[in-house]
């Protein structure tokens, strides 16, 4: 009978031990909230094409990723960190990150304005003749510019202009300007 009691006790202890292992190994699953975010840095702070932009993913709770870079090389990317992307397209480009897990899907989209390389140029022509006092009109021949900042040292009616083609800039004495 003593053997039988020991066997019964050992069996119950083994059973309780196995049950405690099973319950302690079960981990309560928690839903991880998905938040999609990224930051970018324009390398060399150069917004003219070709522009090189470094992207850093700050997404939390995602398992899968899909990046879309409008006008970028590469155009798409399906891993967490795309690194630096080169853009050769001027104007407004869209960057989108889609991220998801088993429960939900979210996205973030930003736009960046990229400029073309600027080449400055102009032609100057006298309104009537080249004898002082003389008025000059300036014709802008620049490429890729959208804003202008002219400086006219020595002119008597204005020192500067933001017009594309400034006109009637007056110089009162002969000389090089």
Coordinates of C-alpha atoms in Angstrom, one line a residue:
X1 CA 0.0 0.0 0.0
X2 CA 2.9 2.3 0.7
X3 CA 4.2 1.7 -2.8
X4 CA 0.8 2.6 -4.2
X5 CA 0.6 5.9 -2.3
X6 CA 4.1 6.9 -3.5
X7 CA 3.2 6.0 -7.0
X8 CA 0.0 8.1 -6.7
X9 CA 1.9 11.1 -5.3
X10 CA 4.6 10.9 -7.9
X11 CA 2.1 10.7 -10.7
X12 CA 0.2 13.8 -9.4
X13 CA 3.4 15.7 -8.9
X14 CA 4.4 14.9 -12.4
X15 CA 1.0 15.9 -13.7
X16 CA 1.1 19.2 -11.8
X17 CA 4.6 19.9 -13.0
X18 CA 3.6 19.3 -16.7
X19 CA 0.5 21.5 -16.3
X20 CA 2.6 24.4 -14.7
X21 CA 5.1 24.1 -17.6
X22 CA 2.2 24.4 -20.2
X23 CA 0.6 27.4 -18.6
X24 CA 3.9 29.2 -17.9
X25 CA 5.0 28.7 -21.5
X26 CA 1.8 30.3 -22.9
X27 CA 2.5 33.9 -23.4
X28 CA -0.4 36.3 -23.6
X29 CA -0.4 38.0 -27.0
X30 CA -0.7 41.7 -27.0
X31 CA -1.8 43.8 -30.0
X32 CA 1.1 46.1 -31.1
X33 CA -0.3 49.4 -32.3
X34 CA 0.8 50.2 -35.8
X35 CA 2.2 53.7 -36.4
X36 CA 3.7 54.6 -39.8
X37 CA 6.3 57.4 -39.9
X38 CA 9.6 58.2 -41.6
X39 CA 11.9 61.2 -41.8
X40 CA 14.2 62.3 -44.7
X41 CA 17.3 64.2 -45.2
X42 CA 18.3 65.9 -48.5
X43 CA 22.0 65.1 -48.7
X44 CA 24.3 68.1 -49.1
X45 CA 21.0 70.2 -48.7
X46 CA 20.9 70.2 -52.5
X47 CA 17.3 70.2 -53.8
X48 CA 18.4 70.4 -57.4
X49 CA 18.3 67.2 -59.5
X50 CA 19.9 64.8 -59.3
X51 CA 18.9 65.0 -55.6
X52 CA 20.0 62.3 -53.2
X53 CA 17.7 61.9 -50.3
X54 CA 18.2 59.6 -47.2
X55 CA 15.1 58.0 -45.7
X56 CA 14.9 56.7 -42.2
X57 CA 11.9 54.5 -41.2
X58 CA 10.4 55.3 -37.8
X59 CA 7.4 52.9 -38.1
X60 CA 6.4 50.8 -35.1
X61 CA 4.5 47.5 -35.1
X62 CA 4.8 46.7 -38.8
X63 CA 6.0 43.4 -40.4
X64 CA 5.8 44.4 -44.0
X65 CA 6.7 47.6 -45.9
X66 CA 6.2 49.1 -49.4
X67 CA 8.0 52.3 -50.3
X68 CA 7.1 54.2 -53.5
X69 CA 9.4 56.9 -54.8
X70 CA 7.9 58.9 -57.6
X71 CA 10.7 59.8 -60.0
X72 CA 13.2 58.0 -57.7
X73 CA 15.8 55.3 -58.3
X74 CA 14.8 52.8 -57.1
X75 CA 11.1 53.5 -57.8
X76 CA 9.9 51.0 -55.1
X77 CA 11.4 49.2 -52.2
X78 CA 9.9 46.5 -50.0
X79 CA 12.1 46.4 -46.9
X80 CA 12.2 48.5 -43.7
X81 CA 15.2 50.9 -44.5
X82 CA 15.6 52.1 -48.2
X83 CA 18.6 54.2 -47.4
X84 CA 19.5 56.9 -50.0
X85 CA 17.3 57.3 -53.1
X86 CA 18.3 59.4 -56.2
X87 CA 15.7 61.6 -57.8
X88 CA 16.2 62.9 -61.4
X89 CA 12.7 64.4 -61.9
X90 CA 12.1 68.1 -61.2
X91 CA 9.0 69.5 -59.6
X92 CA 6.9 67.9 -56.9
X93 CA 7.7 64.3 -56.2
X94 CA 5.6 62.0 -53.9
X95 CA 7.1 59.5 -51.4
X96 CA 4.8 57.0 -49.9
X97 CA 5.4 54.3 -47.2
X98 CA 2.8 51.6 -46.7
X99 CA 3.3 49.4 -43.7
X100 CA 1.2 46.6 -42.3
X101 CA 1.0 43.6 -40.0
X102 CA -1.5 40.8 -39.6
X103 CA -4.1 43.2 -38.1
X104 CA -4.0 46.5 -39.9
X105 CA -2.4 48.5 -42.8
X106 CA -1.5 52.2 -42.7
X107 CA 0.4 54.7 -44.9
X108 CA 2.2 58.0 -44.9
X109 CA 2.8 60.2 -47.9
X110 CA 4.9 63.4 -48.3
X111 CA 5.8 65.6 -51.2
X112 CA 9.1 67.2 -51.9
X113 CA 9.8 70.0 -54.4
X114 CA 13.0 69.5 -56.4
X115 CA 14.5 72.1 -58.7
X116 CA 16.4 71.8 -61.9
X117 CA 19.9 73.0 -62.1
X118 CA 20.0 76.7 -62.7
X119 CA 22.0 78.4 -65.4
X120 CA 22.0 82.2 -65.1
X121 CA 22.1 84.4 -68.1
X122 CA 20.8 87.7 -69.5
X123 CA 21.0 90.2 -72.4
X124 CA 21.1 94.0 -71.8
X125 CA 19.9 96.5 -74.4
X126 CA 19.8 100.3 -74.3
X127 CA 16.3 101.7 -74.7
X128 CA 17.3 104.5 -77.1
X129 CA 21.1 104.7 -77.3
X130 CA 24.3 104.1 -75.3
X131 CA 24.9 107.7 -74.3
X132 CA 24.5 108.7 -70.6
X133 CA 22.1 109.1 -69.1
X134 CA 20.9 105.8 -70.5
X135 CA 18.1 103.3 -69.7
X136 CA 18.6 99.6 -70.1
X137 CA 16.2 96.7 -70.4
X138 CA 17.3 93.3 -69.3
X139 CA 16.1 90.1 -70.9
X140 CA 16.5 87.0 -68.7
X141 CA 17.9 84.0 -70.5
X142 CA 18.4 81.9 -67.4
X143 CA 17.4 78.2 -67.4
X144 CA 15.8 76.4 -64.5
X145 CA 15.1 79.5 -62.3
X146 CA 11.7 80.4 -60.8
X147 CA 12.7 83.3 -58.7
X148 CA 15.0 86.2 -59.5
X149 CA 17.2 88.7 -57.6
X150 CA 18.8 91.3 -59.7
X151 CA 21.4 93.8 -58.4
X152 CA 22.1 97.1 -60.2
X153 CA 25.1 98.9 -58.5
X154 CA 25.4 102.4 -59.8
X155 CA 21.9 102.7 -61.2
X156 CA 20.1 105.9 -60.1
X157 CA 16.4 104.7 -60.1
X158 CA 16.7 101.3 -58.4
X159 CA 19.4 99.1 -56.8
X160 CA 17.6 95.8 -57.2
X161 CA 14.7 94.0 -58.8
X162 CA 12.9 90.6 -58.4
X163 CA 11.2 90.8 -61.8
X164 CA 12.0 88.2 -64.4
X165 CA 12.9 90.9 -67.0
X166 CA 13.6 94.3 -65.4
X167 CA 13.3 97.3 -67.6
X168 CA 14.2 101.0 -67.6
X169 CA 17.2 100.7 -65.3
X170 CA 18.9 104.1 -65.5
X171 CA 22.6 105.0 -65.4
X172 CA 23.5 108.7 -65.3
X173 CA 27.2 108.5 -66.1
X174 CA 29.3 106.6 -68.6
X175 CA 31.2 103.6 -67.2
X176 CA 31.3 99.9 -66.7
X177 CA 28.5 98.5 -64.5

